[in-house]
């Protein structure tokens, strides 16, 4: 038997399975639907596996195996949901506030991943490791093959997973585009709405659905309508900083002192500044940083509960978006002698959008029948948008609705797992709609 054949025969293929293939199973599953490029993470995990297996201590090897799983899964989830690693780690403290198992998709994923981790943590550390330079080279070769496969088979759109703006990128936001500022404000009040998981459709079919929901003809009689698109980077809190503080930043590390955030500017100009969100204020520490941005008062899920109104039982169980516009209308009308800036961060559109009874999503009646069958969750996502638009319109059409300009803007494109759905949105931009109250006869439509 030749030396080369002996090396191949003795090479521990089971080590490759337990330490290279199984920890990357979730990443490999994303090849079928299109996920973020993970070659660098695969390579780091493979090198770490070889180093960890140099130890003869079973406990240390087991801890190392679990750490590799944690690293790969954390980086994958961070990139899918536009989070930095730091923000992902911080969010783990609030997992108990989330109802992840309400989604059959998330529940199935959790079961599969849990089984992989348990099996890997038991068998991996007990598997013989590669020995000698030739076998170590073969092990690194198997890692390199997986990196190459990820590069070739992953259909990721490179612009879909940017958690941070490239250095030097000028800040652009809907608030900047429409010149939202207290000194320029003619209407009595301002309402800013950041819409969870709302992107720009890039095909005629979905665009027709989007336009029917946000049809400018609904508002033309009483409002001057301006529409456009702005770039996004990162997750929802990044969008909040983009719109409220004109910064590509994370609130956890942002220096609010002297930052000239919109709520602070409006507050100094005499406006009452109010923040509204249907989920807990502890999530991403909004209860702590909203006041730093300049909000006098904040109303979160517990503050917005209404007798007889069910909570929307999604992944983030909280007050339904469809019920909040009426409460905002009441806030605008309270103490009419003082102007107001109200900011509302929506909730119900968080993916996955399920069809349980609390969400109020009956059989989809949007788009074509084939589209409804092919993209049921996408349809429900648009139906959430319609709930919000209809609820806002009802309040705006009511006799008691006060003189208010309204800015609505998406936070990021919906982070669907399937590339076939993500590809139905423009990469890197979100839409905005600005409704400026008509004040002069010359503003009326011809």
Short mmCIF file of C-alpha atoms in Angstrom, two decimals:
data_model
loop_
_atom_site.label_atom_id
_atom_site.label_comp_id
_atom_site.label_asym_id
_atom_site.label_seq_id
_atom_site.Cartn_x
_atom_site.Cartn_y
_atom_site.Cartn_z
CA UNK A 1 0.00 0.00 0.00
CA UNK A 2 1.41 3.39 -0.97
CA UNK A 3 1.92 6.18 1.56
CA UNK A 4 -0.72 8.33 -0.16
CA UNK A 5 -3.37 5.62 -0.07
CA UNK A 6 -2.59 4.95 3.60
CA UNK A 7 -3.16 8.60 4.46
CA UNK A 8 -6.49 8.58 2.65
CA UNK A 9 -7.53 5.29 4.23
CA UNK A 10 -6.67 6.46 7.73
CA UNK A 11 -8.15 9.92 7.31
CA UNK A 12 -11.03 10.36 9.81
CA UNK A 13 -13.94 11.23 7.51
CA UNK A 14 -16.26 11.18 10.51
CA UNK A 15 -14.33 14.18 11.85
CA UNK A 16 -15.20 16.11 8.67
CA UNK A 17 -18.86 15.25 9.12
CA UNK A 18 -19.12 16.21 12.80
CA UNK A 19 -16.80 19.24 12.79
CA UNK A 20 -17.17 20.68 9.28
CA UNK A 21 -20.41 19.54 7.64
CA UNK A 22 -22.91 19.42 10.51
CA UNK A 23 -22.06 22.82 12.08
CA UNK A 24 -22.53 24.39 8.66
CA UNK A 25 -25.79 22.61 7.90
CA UNK A 26 -27.91 25.75 8.39
CA UNK A 27 -25.60 27.71 6.09
CA UNK A 28 -25.77 24.97 3.48
CA UNK A 29 -29.58 24.94 3.68
CA UNK A 30 -29.52 28.62 2.72
CA UNK A 31 -27.92 27.66 -0.60
CA UNK A 32 -31.35 26.42 -1.69
CA UNK A 33 -33.07 29.74 -1.03
CA UNK A 34 -30.22 32.25 -1.17
CA UNK A 35 -28.47 33.56 1.90
CA UNK A 36 -25.53 35.76 2.85
CA UNK A 37 -22.06 34.77 1.72
CA UNK A 38 -20.44 32.97 4.66
CA UNK A 39 -17.10 31.81 3.26
CA UNK A 40 -14.97 33.71 5.78
CA UNK A 41 -17.00 32.36 8.71
CA UNK A 42 -16.79 28.79 7.39
CA UNK A 43 -13.01 29.09 7.10
CA UNK A 44 -12.62 30.53 10.61
CA UNK A 45 -14.82 27.80 12.07
CA UNK A 46 -12.83 25.07 10.27
CA UNK A 47 -9.49 26.38 11.55
CA UNK A 48 -10.96 26.69 15.04
CA UNK A 49 -12.17 23.08 14.85
CA UNK A 50 -8.66 21.83 14.11
CA UNK A 51 -7.19 23.86 16.95
CA UNK A 52 -9.84 22.77 19.44
CA UNK A 53 -9.33 19.12 18.57
CA UNK A 54 -5.67 19.39 19.52
CA UNK A 55 -6.85 19.29 23.13
CA UNK A 56 -7.27 15.89 24.75
CA UNK A 57 -9.74 17.31 27.29
CA UNK A 58 -13.24 16.11 26.40
CA UNK A 59 -14.93 18.99 28.22
CA UNK A 60 -12.90 21.61 26.38
CA UNK A 61 -13.61 19.94 23.04
CA UNK A 62 -17.33 19.86 23.81
CA UNK A 63 -17.35 23.54 24.76
CA UNK A 64 -15.42 24.29 21.60
CA UNK A 65 -17.93 22.41 19.47
CA UNK A 66 -20.85 24.35 20.97
CA UNK A 67 -18.94 27.61 20.50
CA UNK A 68 -18.47 26.85 16.79
CA UNK A 69 -22.22 26.26 16.38
CA UNK A 70 -22.97 29.48 18.26
CA UNK A 71 -20.53 31.50 16.14
CA UNK A 72 -21.86 30.21 12.81
CA UNK A 73 -25.55 30.51 13.72
CA UNK A 74 -25.13 33.93 15.29
CA UNK A 75 -23.30 35.36 12.28
CA UNK A 76 -25.82 33.79 9.87
CA UNK A 77 -28.85 35.17 11.73
CA UNK A 78 -27.16 38.54 12.18
CA UNK A 79 -26.63 38.94 8.47
CA UNK A 80 -30.07 37.68 7.47
CA UNK A 81 -31.76 40.18 9.79
CA UNK A 82 -29.33 43.07 9.08
CA UNK A 83 -27.87 43.02 12.60
CA UNK A 84 -24.33 43.57 13.78
CA UNK A 85 -22.84 40.81 15.95
CA UNK A 86 -22.93 43.19 18.93
CA UNK A 87 -26.63 43.88 18.42
CA UNK A 88 -27.35 40.18 18.01
CA UNK A 89 -25.64 39.42 21.32
CA UNK A 90 -27.53 42.24 23.04
CA UNK A 91 -30.84 40.98 21.67
CA UNK A 92 -30.31 37.55 23.25
CA UNK A 93 -31.18 39.10 26.61
CA UNK A 94 -34.73 39.69 25.33
CA UNK A 95 -35.44 36.28 23.82
CA UNK A 96 -37.98 35.62 26.58
CA UNK A 97 -39.98 38.62 25.32
CA UNK A 98 -40.34 36.96 21.92
CA UNK A 99 -42.72 34.22 20.89
CA UNK A 100 -40.47 32.49 18.37
CA UNK A 101 -42.29 29.16 18.53
CA UNK A 102 -45.54 30.80 17.35
CA UNK A 103 -44.18 30.31 13.84
CA UNK A 104 -44.19 26.72 12.51
CA UNK A 105 -41.18 27.67 10.37
CA UNK A 106 -39.16 28.92 13.31
CA UNK A 107 -40.28 26.00 15.48
CA UNK A 108 -39.16 23.45 12.87
CA UNK A 109 -35.83 25.22 12.43
CA UNK A 110 -35.29 25.29 16.19
CA UNK A 111 -35.95 21.55 16.48
CA UNK A 112 -33.57 20.64 13.65
CA UNK A 113 -30.82 22.93 14.89
CA UNK A 114 -31.25 21.74 18.46
CA UNK A 115 -30.91 18.13 17.36
CA UNK A 116 -27.77 18.95 15.33
CA UNK A 117 -26.14 20.73 18.27
CA UNK A 118 -26.91 17.89 20.69
CA UNK A 119 -25.64 15.22 18.32
CA UNK A 120 -22.56 17.25 17.42
CA UNK A 121 -21.75 18.02 21.06
CA UNK A 122 -21.89 14.31 21.88
CA UNK A 123 -20.23 12.65 18.90
CA UNK A 124 -17.89 15.39 17.65
CA UNK A 125 -15.59 15.60 20.68
CA UNK A 126 -15.38 11.78 20.77
CA UNK A 127 -14.31 11.47 17.13
CA UNK A 128 -10.66 10.90 16.16
CA UNK A 129 -9.05 14.05 14.78
CA UNK A 130 -6.74 14.42 11.75
CA UNK A 131 -3.13 13.71 12.66
CA UNK A 132 0.02 14.74 10.87
CA UNK A 133 0.47 17.43 8.26
CA UNK A 134 -0.99 15.42 5.34
CA UNK A 135 -4.26 14.70 7.18
CA UNK A 136 -4.47 18.27 8.50
CA UNK A 137 -4.00 19.49 4.92
CA UNK A 138 -6.83 17.21 3.80
CA UNK A 139 -9.03 18.57 6.59
CA UNK A 140 -8.31 22.15 5.54
CA UNK A 141 -9.00 21.09 1.97
CA UNK A 142 -12.48 19.90 2.98
CA UNK A 143 -13.10 23.29 4.61
CA UNK A 144 -11.85 25.05 1.47
CA UNK A 145 -14.22 22.99 -0.67
CA UNK A 146 -17.13 24.08 1.54
CA UNK A 147 -16.04 27.71 1.23
CA UNK A 148 -15.90 27.35 -2.55
CA UNK A 149 -19.33 25.70 -2.62
CA UNK A 150 -20.76 28.57 -0.58
CA UNK A 151 -19.31 31.06 -3.06
CA UNK A 152 -20.64 29.22 -6.11
CA UNK A 153 -24.02 27.95 -4.90
CA UNK A 154 -25.24 30.84 -2.77
CA UNK A 155 -27.57 33.11 -4.72
CA UNK A 156 -27.24 36.01 -2.29
CA UNK A 157 -27.69 39.55 -3.47
CA UNK A 158 -24.63 41.21 -2.02
CA UNK A 159 -26.56 44.41 -1.30
CA UNK A 160 -29.17 42.67 0.81
CA UNK A 161 -27.11 41.94 3.89
CA UNK A 162 -25.23 45.12 4.78
CA UNK A 163 -25.48 45.73 8.51
CA UNK A 164 -23.33 48.86 8.33
CA UNK A 165 -22.96 51.70 5.86
CA UNK A 166 -19.54 51.75 4.16
CA UNK A 167 -17.18 54.29 5.70
CA UNK A 168 -17.85 57.79 4.39
CA UNK A 169 -21.36 57.06 3.06
CA UNK A 170 -23.36 60.32 3.29
CA UNK A 171 -26.49 59.95 5.42
CA UNK A 172 -29.75 59.96 3.51
CA UNK A 173 -33.16 59.67 5.11
CA UNK A 174 -36.78 60.39 4.30
CA UNK A 175 -36.78 63.12 6.96
CA UNK A 176 -33.85 64.81 5.20
CA UNK A 177 -35.41 64.40 1.75
CA UNK A 178 -38.65 66.16 2.74
CA UNK A 179 -36.88 68.87 4.83
CA UNK A 180 -38.59 67.86 8.04
CA UNK A 181 -37.64 70.55 10.56
CA UNK A 182 -39.50 72.53 13.24
CA UNK A 183 -38.59 75.88 11.71
CA UNK A 184 -40.08 74.84 8.37
CA UNK A 185 -43.17 73.16 9.78
CA UNK A 186 -46.42 74.86 8.72
CA UNK A 187 -48.91 72.23 9.86
CA UNK A 188 -49.70 72.09 13.53
CA UNK A 189 -48.42 68.54 14.15
CA UNK A 190 -46.09 65.95 12.65
CA UNK A 191 -46.45 62.16 12.62
CA UNK A 192 -43.46 60.02 11.64
CA UNK A 193 -44.14 56.32 11.00
CA UNK A 194 -41.41 53.73 10.42
CA UNK A 195 -42.99 50.72 8.74
CA UNK A 196 -41.56 47.34 9.70
CA UNK A 197 -40.30 45.23 6.77
CA UNK A 198 -41.57 47.44 3.94
CA UNK A 199 -39.44 47.50 0.80
CA UNK A 200 -39.75 48.75 -2.78
CA UNK A 201 -41.33 46.20 -5.16
CA UNK A 202 -39.29 45.78 -8.33
CA UNK A 203 -41.90 44.04 -10.51
CA UNK A 204 -45.18 45.20 -12.04
CA UNK A 205 -47.42 42.71 -10.20
CA UNK A 206 -46.24 43.54 -6.68
CA UNK A 207 -45.93 47.23 -7.49
CA UNK A 208 -49.62 47.31 -8.44
CA UNK A 209 -50.47 45.81 -5.02
CA UNK A 210 -48.23 48.29 -3.21
CA UNK A 211 -49.70 51.23 -5.15
CA UNK A 212 -53.26 50.11 -4.39
CA UNK A 213 -52.44 50.12 -0.67
CA UNK A 214 -50.64 53.47 -0.63
CA UNK A 215 -52.65 55.03 -3.50
CA UNK A 216 -51.95 58.76 -3.50
CA UNK A 217 -55.50 59.40 -4.70
CA UNK A 218 -56.62 58.49 -1.16
CA UNK A 219 -54.84 61.56 0.14
CA UNK A 220 -54.79 64.04 -2.77
CA UNK A 221 -57.85 66.03 -1.72
CA UNK A 222 -56.34 67.13 1.59
CA UNK A 223 -52.61 66.49 1.25
CA UNK A 224 -49.72 67.25 -1.05
CA UNK A 225 -48.15 63.85 -1.67
CA UNK A 226 -44.42 63.27 -2.10
CA UNK A 227 -42.92 59.83 -2.67
CA UNK A 228 -39.38 58.55 -3.01
CA UNK A 229 -36.77 56.05 -1.91
CA UNK A 230 -33.85 56.20 0.52
CA UNK A 231 -31.02 53.74 1.20
CA UNK A 232 -31.05 51.51 4.25
CA UNK A 233 -28.35 49.73 6.21
CA UNK A 234 -28.84 47.46 9.17
CA UNK A 235 -31.94 46.55 11.14
CA UNK A 236 -34.92 48.46 12.53
CA UNK A 237 -32.97 50.35 15.19
CA UNK A 238 -30.56 51.48 12.46
CA UNK A 239 -33.56 52.83 10.54
CA UNK A 240 -34.71 54.66 13.67
CA UNK A 241 -31.32 56.35 13.98
CA UNK A 242 -31.36 57.15 10.26
CA UNK A 243 -34.71 58.92 10.43
CA UNK A 244 -34.61 60.41 13.95
CA UNK A 245 -30.94 61.39 14.23
CA UNK A 246 -29.66 61.48 10.62
CA UNK A 247 -26.96 58.96 11.45
CA UNK A 248 -25.72 55.58 10.26
CA UNK A 249 -25.41 54.38 13.83
CA UNK A 250 -26.61 52.04 16.54
CA UNK A 251 -28.36 53.61 19.54
CA UNK A 252 -26.36 51.45 21.96
CA UNK A 253 -23.11 53.21 21.03
CA UNK A 254 -24.39 56.55 19.70
CA UNK A 255 -23.53 59.78 21.55
CA UNK A 256 -26.88 61.55 21.83
CA UNK A 257 -25.46 64.60 23.59
CA UNK A 258 -25.30 67.42 21.05
CA UNK A 259 -26.44 65.13 18.22
CA UNK A 260 -29.33 67.35 17.07
CA UNK A 261 -31.86 64.51 16.77
CA UNK A 262 -35.30 65.48 15.40
CA UNK A 263 -37.25 64.88 18.64
CA UNK A 264 -34.80 67.08 20.53
CA UNK A 265 -35.01 69.82 17.90
CA UNK A 266 -38.81 69.75 17.84
CA UNK A 267 -38.92 69.68 21.63
CA UNK A 268 -36.70 72.77 21.88
CA UNK A 269 -39.05 74.47 19.40
CA UNK A 270 -41.98 73.91 21.77
CA UNK A 271 -43.46 70.70 20.37
CA UNK A 272 -44.57 67.90 22.68
CA UNK A 273 -42.57 64.86 21.53
CA UNK A 274 -44.10 61.39 21.88
CA UNK A 275 -42.86 57.92 20.84
CA UNK A 276 -45.25 54.98 20.30
CA UNK A 277 -44.43 51.27 19.86
CA UNK A 278 -46.66 48.24 20.44
CA UNK A 279 -43.94 46.02 21.94
CA UNK A 280 -42.06 46.18 25.24
CA UNK A 281 -39.81 49.18 25.81
CA UNK A 282 -37.02 46.95 27.11
CA UNK A 283 -36.42 45.45 23.67
CA UNK A 284 -33.24 47.06 22.29
CA UNK A 285 -33.42 49.43 25.29
CA UNK A 286 -35.86 51.79 23.62
CA UNK A 287 -37.19 52.87 27.00
CA UNK A 288 -33.68 54.13 27.78
CA UNK A 289 -32.59 55.75 24.52
CA UNK A 290 -35.87 57.34 23.34
CA UNK A 291 -35.59 60.04 26.05
CA UNK A 292 -31.96 60.62 25.06
CA UNK A 293 -33.13 61.30 21.49
CA UNK A 294 -35.52 63.92 22.82
CA UNK A 295 -38.86 62.21 23.44
CA UNK A 296 -40.73 63.59 26.45
CA UNK A 297 -43.07 60.62 26.67
CA UNK A 298 -43.01 57.06 25.34
CA UNK A 299 -45.93 54.64 25.10
CA UNK A 300 -45.09 50.95 24.73
CA UNK A 301 -47.18 47.77 24.60
CA UNK A 302 -48.42 47.82 28.18
CA UNK A 303 -49.36 51.49 27.92
CA UNK A 304 -51.38 50.95 24.73
CA UNK A 305 -53.52 47.97 25.77
CA UNK A 306 -57.23 48.58 25.25
CA UNK A 307 -60.10 46.68 26.82
CA UNK A 308 -61.63 44.24 24.35
CA UNK A 309 -58.77 44.56 21.84
CA UNK A 310 -56.72 41.36 21.33
CA UNK A 311 -52.97 41.38 21.06
CA UNK A 312 -51.49 40.34 17.74
CA UNK A 313 -49.83 37.01 18.51
CA UNK A 314 -46.86 37.06 16.16
CA UNK A 315 -43.19 36.41 16.82
CA UNK A 316 -43.29 39.75 18.63
CA UNK A 317 -46.61 39.60 20.48
CA UNK A 318 -47.89 43.11 21.08
CA UNK A 319 -50.56 45.68 20.37
CA UNK A 320 -51.83 45.32 16.80
CA UNK A 321 -50.77 48.03 14.38
CA UNK A 322 -54.34 48.35 13.14
CA UNK A 323 -55.43 49.59 16.60
CA UNK A 324 -52.76 52.24 17.14
CA UNK A 325 -53.77 55.03 14.67
CA UNK A 326 -56.92 55.74 16.70
CA UNK A 327 -54.82 56.17 19.82
CA UNK A 328 -52.42 58.45 17.96
CA UNK A 329 -55.38 60.53 16.78
CA UNK A 330 -56.46 60.94 20.42
CA UNK A 331 -52.91 61.98 21.40
CA UNK A 332 -52.87 64.58 18.63
CA UNK A 333 -56.14 66.01 19.91
CA UNK A 334 -55.07 66.07 23.56
CA UNK A 335 -54.03 69.50 24.87
CA UNK A 336 -54.71 71.22 21.52
CA UNK A 337 -52.85 74.35 22.60
CA UNK A 338 -49.51 72.55 22.19
CA UNK A 339 -48.08 71.32 18.88
CA UNK A 340 -46.91 67.70 18.73
CA UNK A 341 -44.34 65.47 17.10
CA UNK A 342 -45.44 61.83 17.34
CA UNK A 343 -43.25 58.96 16.24
CA UNK A 344 -44.72 55.50 15.69
CA UNK A 345 -42.66 52.35 15.09
CA UNK A 346 -44.93 49.61 13.75
CA UNK A 347 -44.73 45.99 14.89
CA UNK A 348 -47.12 43.56 13.19
CA UNK A 349 -45.12 43.33 9.96
CA UNK A 350 -42.21 41.48 11.62
CA UNK A 351 -41.50 38.25 9.77
CA UNK A 352 -42.74 35.61 9.78
CA UNK A 353 -46.27 36.99 9.44
CA UNK A 354 -48.57 34.14 10.48
CA UNK A 355 -52.25 33.74 9.72
CA UNK A 356 -53.52 33.13 13.25
CA UNK A 357 -56.85 34.72 14.14
CA UNK A 358 -55.36 37.54 16.22
CA UNK A 359 -53.57 39.02 13.21
CA UNK A 360 -56.86 39.63 11.41
CA UNK A 361 -55.56 38.21 8.15
CA UNK A 362 -58.29 36.31 6.35
CA UNK A 363 -57.73 34.54 3.02
CA UNK A 364 -55.51 36.69 0.84
CA UNK A 365 -57.47 38.78 -1.65
CA UNK A 366 -54.51 40.62 -3.17
CA UNK A 367 -52.88 39.95 -6.53
CA UNK A 368 -53.43 36.98 -8.81
CA UNK A 369 -54.51 33.54 -7.61
CA UNK A 370 -51.20 32.01 -8.71
CA UNK A 371 -49.26 34.67 -6.79
CA UNK A 372 -51.39 34.07 -3.70
CA UNK A 373 -50.62 30.35 -3.84
CA UNK A 374 -46.89 30.85 -4.48
CA UNK A 375 -46.24 33.60 -1.92
CA UNK A 376 -48.74 33.31 0.97
CA UNK A 377 -46.54 35.03 3.56
CA UNK A 378 -45.65 37.83 1.15
CA UNK A 379 -49.37 38.35 0.64
CA UNK A 380 -49.91 38.55 4.41
CA UNK A 381 -47.09 41.07 4.63
CA UNK A 382 -48.88 43.32 2.17
CA UNK A 383 -52.14 42.79 4.03
CA UNK A 384 -50.49 44.15 7.19
CA UNK A 385 -49.54 47.24 5.19
CA UNK A 386 -53.16 47.56 4.06
CA UNK A 387 -54.37 47.33 7.66
CA UNK A 388 -52.08 50.21 8.61
CA UNK A 389 -52.99 52.35 5.59
CA UNK A 390 -56.73 51.78 6.08
CA UNK A 391 -56.55 52.52 9.82
CA UNK A 392 -54.63 55.74 9.16
CA UNK A 393 -57.05 56.78 6.46
CA UNK A 394 -60.06 56.27 8.75
CA UNK A 395 -58.53 58.60 11.32
CA UNK A 396 -57.43 61.16 8.74
CA UNK A 397 -60.93 61.24 7.26
CA UNK A 398 -62.59 61.64 10.65
CA UNK A 399 -63.87 65.16 11.53
CA UNK A 400 -61.75 65.42 14.67
CA UNK A 401 -58.38 64.65 13.07
CA UNK A 402 -56.08 67.60 13.68
CA UNK A 403 -53.84 69.49 11.27
CA UNK A 404 -50.95 67.00 10.82
CA UNK A 405 -48.24 66.23 8.28
CA UNK A 406 -47.41 62.53 8.02
CA UNK A 407 -44.15 60.85 6.95
CA UNK A 408 -44.18 57.08 6.40
CA UNK A 409 -40.98 55.21 5.57
CA UNK A 410 -39.80 51.58 5.50
CA UNK A 411 -37.04 50.38 7.79
CA UNK A 412 -35.51 47.64 5.61
CA UNK A 413 -36.64 45.19 2.96
CA UNK A 414 -38.48 42.14 4.36
CA UNK A 415 -35.82 39.59 5.42
CA UNK A 416 -37.45 36.59 3.78
CA UNK A 417 -35.31 33.47 3.76
CA UNK A 418 -36.18 32.65 0.15
CA UNK A 419 -34.22 34.54 -2.48
CA UNK A 420 -37.22 34.12 -4.82
CA UNK A 421 -39.13 36.53 -2.53
CA UNK A 422 -36.25 38.86 -1.64
CA UNK A 423 -35.56 39.31 -5.33
CA UNK A 424 -39.03 40.84 -5.69
CA UNK A 425 -37.72 43.94 -3.87
CA UNK A 426 -35.17 46.54 -4.83
CA UNK A 427 -31.92 45.86 -3.03
CA UNK A 428 -30.65 48.52 -0.67
CA UNK A 429 -33.54 51.00 -0.69
CA UNK A 430 -36.86 51.53 1.10
CA UNK A 431 -39.84 53.70 0.10
CA UNK A 432 -41.24 56.78 1.78
CA UNK A 433 -44.53 58.64 1.49
CA UNK A 434 -44.89 62.22 2.77
CA UNK A 435 -48.36 63.69 3.22
CA UNK A 436 -48.21 67.45 3.73
CA UNK A 437 -51.50 69.02 4.75
CA UNK A 438 -52.88 71.41 2.13
CA UNK A 439 -53.15 74.92 3.55
CA UNK A 440 -53.64 77.28 0.64
CA UNK A 441 -56.17 77.29 -2.25
CA UNK A 442 -53.32 77.08 -4.77
CA UNK A 443 -52.33 73.75 -3.20
CA UNK A 444 -55.58 72.08 -4.25
CA UNK A 445 -55.36 69.50 -7.07
CA UNK A 446 -56.42 70.67 -10.52
#
